[in-house]
């Protein structure tokens, strides 16, 4: 199926109240960029990459509940902010706490695995990625990272190739 053709300046509605505008289009690559600000009909404005707001809201959510899954998501969000800011030690602590709160929360498992790979701590990273892949067997990112780790072990090259091949099948634009 063909996508919807858009042009720079086109209005894009998000739900009933939010609107943003197209700022750049690369149709051949399927890429569209939007204004950083999303305007709403109310007083609230949303901004892309406003990490301080993400942190603020996630900390409020964490402190406002005793539900472990919500606390885990809050830790993960703050961990993602730390990760983007290249505060890797802080990101690791937050991802680890998120996994402790909810061992099935795959975004936290994946983020934690990314940090461990960065530290060259491959065995626990593989364990985390195996858990991600049990829950999300068609995650091209997890398959790719898992395959890349396995490729480092000469005895696991066949399994690595299988994982990498599947990742490419699912998301060929990342190959």
mmCIF file of C-alpha atoms in Angstrom:
data_model
loop_
_atom_site.group_PDB
_atom_site.id
_atom_site.type_symbol
_atom_site.label_atom_id
_atom_site.label_comp_id
_atom_site.label_asym_id
_atom_site.label_seq_id
_atom_site.Cartn_x
_atom_site.Cartn_y
_atom_site.Cartn_z
ATOM 1 C CA UNK A 1 0.000 0.000 0.000
ATOM 2 C CA UNK A 2 1.153 3.510 -0.783
ATOM 3 C CA UNK A 3 1.663 6.047 1.984
ATOM 4 C CA UNK A 4 -0.038 9.393 2.232
ATOM 5 C CA UNK A 5 1.725 12.138 0.280
ATOM 6 C CA UNK A 6 2.640 15.119 2.456
ATOM 7 C CA UNK A 7 4.378 18.396 1.746
ATOM 8 C CA UNK A 8 6.310 20.865 3.861
ATOM 9 C CA UNK A 9 3.829 23.061 5.721
ATOM 10 C CA UNK A 10 1.065 20.426 5.836
ATOM 11 C CA UNK A 11 -0.870 20.322 9.100
ATOM 12 C CA UNK A 12 -0.832 16.992 10.929
ATOM 13 C CA UNK A 13 -3.431 16.289 13.605
ATOM 14 C CA UNK A 14 -2.622 14.050 16.556
ATOM 15 C CA UNK A 15 -5.846 13.024 18.207
ATOM 16 C CA UNK A 16 -8.592 15.612 18.493
ATOM 17 C CA UNK A 17 -6.730 18.542 20.007
ATOM 18 C CA UNK A 18 -3.071 18.364 18.977
ATOM 19 C CA UNK A 19 -1.596 19.703 15.749
ATOM 20 C CA UNK A 20 1.911 20.044 14.308
ATOM 21 C CA UNK A 21 3.310 20.899 10.889
ATOM 22 C CA UNK A 22 5.589 19.070 8.443
ATOM 23 C CA UNK A 23 9.007 20.773 8.194
ATOM 24 C CA UNK A 24 10.865 18.377 5.859
ATOM 25 C CA UNK A 25 9.960 15.426 3.628
ATOM 26 C CA UNK A 26 12.071 12.713 2.018
ATOM 27 C CA UNK A 27 9.422 10.564 0.308
ATOM 28 C CA UNK A 28 11.909 8.075 -1.173
ATOM 29 C CA UNK A 29 13.293 7.280 2.272
ATOM 30 C CA UNK A 30 9.857 7.508 3.911
ATOM 31 C CA UNK A 31 11.061 10.193 6.310
ATOM 32 C CA UNK A 32 9.012 13.126 7.549
ATOM 33 C CA UNK A 33 10.136 15.743 10.070
ATOM 34 C CA UNK A 34 7.789 17.830 12.179
ATOM 35 C CA UNK A 35 7.970 21.055 14.167
ATOM 36 C CA UNK A 36 9.490 20.603 17.589
ATOM 37 C CA UNK A 37 6.375 22.076 19.188
ATOM 38 C CA UNK A 38 2.990 20.355 19.098
ATOM 39 C CA UNK A 39 0.196 22.850 19.723
ATOM 40 C CA UNK A 40 -2.966 21.849 21.551
ATOM 41 C CA UNK A 41 -6.338 23.513 21.911
ATOM 42 C CA UNK A 42 -5.763 23.720 25.664
ATOM 43 C CA UNK A 43 -2.984 25.346 27.659
ATOM 44 C CA UNK A 44 -0.620 22.366 27.361
ATOM 45 C CA UNK A 45 2.183 22.375 24.777
ATOM 46 C CA UNK A 46 4.303 19.357 23.998
ATOM 47 C CA UNK A 47 7.878 19.521 22.730
ATOM 48 C CA UNK A 48 10.024 16.888 21.113
ATOM 49 C CA UNK A 49 13.214 16.139 23.018
ATOM 50 C CA UNK A 50 12.140 18.104 26.080
ATOM 51 C CA UNK A 51 13.997 15.745 28.389
ATOM 52 C CA UNK A 52 13.591 17.831 31.515
ATOM 53 C CA UNK A 53 9.793 17.526 31.155
ATOM 54 C CA UNK A 54 10.061 13.762 30.615
ATOM 55 C CA UNK A 55 12.127 13.523 33.783
ATOM 56 C CA UNK A 56 9.756 15.743 35.741
ATOM 57 C CA UNK A 57 6.630 13.837 34.699
ATOM 58 C CA UNK A 58 8.236 10.426 35.200
ATOM 59 C CA UNK A 59 9.458 11.358 38.694
ATOM 60 C CA UNK A 60 5.973 12.595 39.551
ATOM 61 C CA UNK A 61 4.444 9.360 38.287
ATOM 62 C CA UNK A 62 6.968 7.276 40.245
ATOM 63 C CA UNK A 63 6.318 9.149 43.479
ATOM 64 C CA UNK A 64 2.564 9.141 43.006
ATOM 65 C CA UNK A 65 2.046 5.388 42.921
ATOM 66 C CA UNK A 66 2.978 2.126 44.572
ATOM 67 C CA UNK A 67 2.194 0.121 41.422
ATOM 68 C CA UNK A 68 5.473 -1.570 40.426
ATOM 69 C CA UNK A 69 4.757 -1.577 36.676
ATOM 70 C CA UNK A 70 4.161 2.193 36.674
ATOM 71 C CA UNK A 71 7.256 2.767 38.778
ATOM 72 C CA UNK A 72 9.235 0.561 36.370
ATOM 73 C CA UNK A 73 8.077 2.589 33.388
ATOM 74 C CA UNK A 74 8.995 5.792 35.206
ATOM 75 C CA UNK A 75 12.502 4.488 35.942
ATOM 76 C CA UNK A 76 12.859 3.405 32.322
ATOM 77 C CA UNK A 77 11.817 6.833 31.018
ATOM 78 C CA UNK A 78 14.316 8.610 33.252
ATOM 79 C CA UNK A 79 16.891 5.994 32.254
ATOM 80 C CA UNK A 80 16.262 6.751 28.564
ATOM 81 C CA UNK A 81 16.824 10.432 29.260
ATOM 82 C CA UNK A 82 20.110 9.617 31.016
ATOM 83 C CA UNK A 83 21.050 7.306 28.139
ATOM 84 C CA UNK A 84 20.418 10.044 25.544
ATOM 85 C CA UNK A 85 22.429 12.492 27.624
ATOM 86 C CA UNK A 86 25.277 9.939 27.710
ATOM 87 C CA UNK A 87 25.000 9.591 31.489
ATOM 88 C CA UNK A 88 25.548 5.859 31.196
ATOM 89 C CA UNK A 89 26.152 5.014 34.870
ATOM 90 C CA UNK A 90 22.904 6.741 35.839
ATOM 91 C CA UNK A 91 21.043 5.072 32.960
ATOM 92 C CA UNK A 92 22.300 1.677 34.092
ATOM 93 C CA UNK A 93 21.064 2.224 37.654
ATOM 94 C CA UNK A 94 17.648 3.316 36.414
ATOM 95 C CA UNK A 95 17.264 0.459 33.929
ATOM 96 C CA UNK A 96 18.378 -2.012 36.600
ATOM 97 C CA UNK A 97 15.802 -0.609 39.026
ATOM 98 C CA UNK A 98 13.086 -0.767 36.349
ATOM 99 C CA UNK A 99 13.902 -4.434 35.696
ATOM 100 C CA UNK A 100 13.861 -5.127 39.438
ATOM 101 C CA UNK A 101 10.384 -3.561 39.659
ATOM 102 C CA UNK A 102 9.033 -5.372 36.578
ATOM 103 C CA UNK A 103 11.118 -8.233 35.196
ATOM 104 C CA UNK A 104 8.861 -8.482 32.121
ATOM 105 C CA UNK A 105 9.158 -4.817 31.065
ATOM 106 C CA UNK A 106 10.969 -5.304 27.770
ATOM 107 C CA UNK A 107 11.973 -1.667 27.103
ATOM 108 C CA UNK A 108 13.916 -1.662 30.385
ATOM 109 C CA UNK A 109 15.460 -5.064 29.627
ATOM 110 C CA UNK A 110 16.586 -3.811 26.225
ATOM 111 C CA UNK A 111 17.953 -0.521 27.551
ATOM 112 C CA UNK A 112 19.856 -2.327 30.282
ATOM 113 C CA UNK A 113 21.270 -4.742 27.682
ATOM 114 C CA UNK A 114 22.447 -1.790 25.573
ATOM 115 C CA UNK A 115 24.335 -0.348 28.538
ATOM 116 C CA UNK A 116 25.914 -3.721 29.338
ATOM 117 C CA UNK A 117 27.040 -4.128 25.714
ATOM 118 C CA UNK A 118 28.620 -0.696 25.901
ATOM 119 C CA UNK A 119 30.539 -1.935 28.963
ATOM 120 C CA UNK A 120 31.472 -5.134 27.049
ATOM 121 C CA UNK A 121 29.580 -7.185 29.652
ATOM 122 C CA UNK A 122 28.185 -9.553 27.027
ATOM 123 C CA UNK A 123 26.938 -12.569 28.992
ATOM 124 C CA UNK A 124 24.359 -10.721 31.117
ATOM 125 C CA UNK A 125 23.449 -8.594 28.076
ATOM 126 C CA UNK A 126 22.656 -11.807 26.152
ATOM 127 C CA UNK A 127 20.481 -13.044 29.010
ATOM 128 C CA UNK A 128 18.513 -9.782 28.996
ATOM 129 C CA UNK A 129 18.125 -9.877 25.214
ATOM 130 C CA UNK A 130 16.945 -13.502 25.349
ATOM 131 C CA UNK A 131 14.211 -12.361 27.745
ATOM 132 C CA UNK A 132 13.284 -9.524 25.377
ATOM 133 C CA UNK A 133 13.118 -11.978 22.472
ATOM 134 C CA UNK A 134 10.937 -14.417 24.434
ATOM 135 C CA UNK A 135 8.374 -11.638 24.829
ATOM 136 C CA UNK A 136 9.002 -9.927 21.459
ATOM 137 C CA UNK A 137 10.461 -12.502 19.050
ATOM 138 C CA UNK A 138 10.147 -10.140 16.091
ATOM 139 C CA UNK A 139 12.036 -7.177 17.559
ATOM 140 C CA UNK A 140 14.606 -6.294 14.879
ATOM 141 C CA UNK A 141 16.620 -4.153 17.300
ATOM 142 C CA UNK A 142 16.882 -6.922 19.890
ATOM 143 C CA UNK A 143 17.612 -9.536 17.213
ATOM 144 C CA UNK A 144 20.338 -7.364 15.709
ATOM 145 C CA UNK A 145 22.034 -6.598 19.002
ATOM 146 C CA UNK A 146 21.767 -10.228 20.107
ATOM 147 C CA UNK A 147 23.236 -11.422 16.811
ATOM 148 C CA UNK A 148 26.079 -8.909 17.028
ATOM 149 C CA UNK A 149 26.996 -10.168 20.502
ATOM 150 C CA UNK A 150 26.815 -13.826 19.493
ATOM 151 C CA UNK A 151 29.000 -13.149 16.445
ATOM 152 C CA UNK A 152 31.862 -12.320 18.827
ATOM 153 C CA UNK A 153 31.823 -15.954 20.010
ATOM 154 C CA UNK A 154 33.216 -18.265 17.347
ATOM 155 C CA UNK A 155 31.101 -21.161 18.620
ATOM 156 C CA UNK A 156 27.837 -19.253 18.192
ATOM 157 C CA UNK A 157 28.258 -17.885 14.679
ATOM 158 C CA UNK A 158 25.411 -19.951 13.193
ATOM 159 C CA UNK A 159 22.990 -18.666 15.822
ATOM 160 C CA UNK A 160 24.356 -15.141 15.345
ATOM 161 C CA UNK A 161 23.828 -15.337 11.593
ATOM 162 C CA UNK A 162 20.272 -16.610 12.095
ATOM 163 C CA UNK A 163 19.476 -13.721 14.458
ATOM 164 C CA UNK A 164 21.057 -11.095 12.202
ATOM 165 C CA UNK A 165 19.339 -12.492 9.114
ATOM 166 C CA UNK A 166 15.960 -12.326 10.862
ATOM 167 C CA UNK A 167 16.636 -8.735 11.977
ATOM 168 C CA UNK A 168 17.402 -7.734 8.381
ATOM 169 C CA UNK A 169 14.278 -9.497 7.092
ATOM 170 C CA UNK A 170 12.166 -7.554 9.588
ATOM 171 C CA UNK A 171 13.844 -4.189 9.056
ATOM 172 C CA UNK A 172 15.880 -4.160 5.833
ATOM 173 C CA UNK A 173 16.435 -0.394 5.969
ATOM 174 C CA UNK A 174 18.761 -0.943 8.944
ATOM 175 C CA UNK A 175 20.995 -3.427 7.088
#
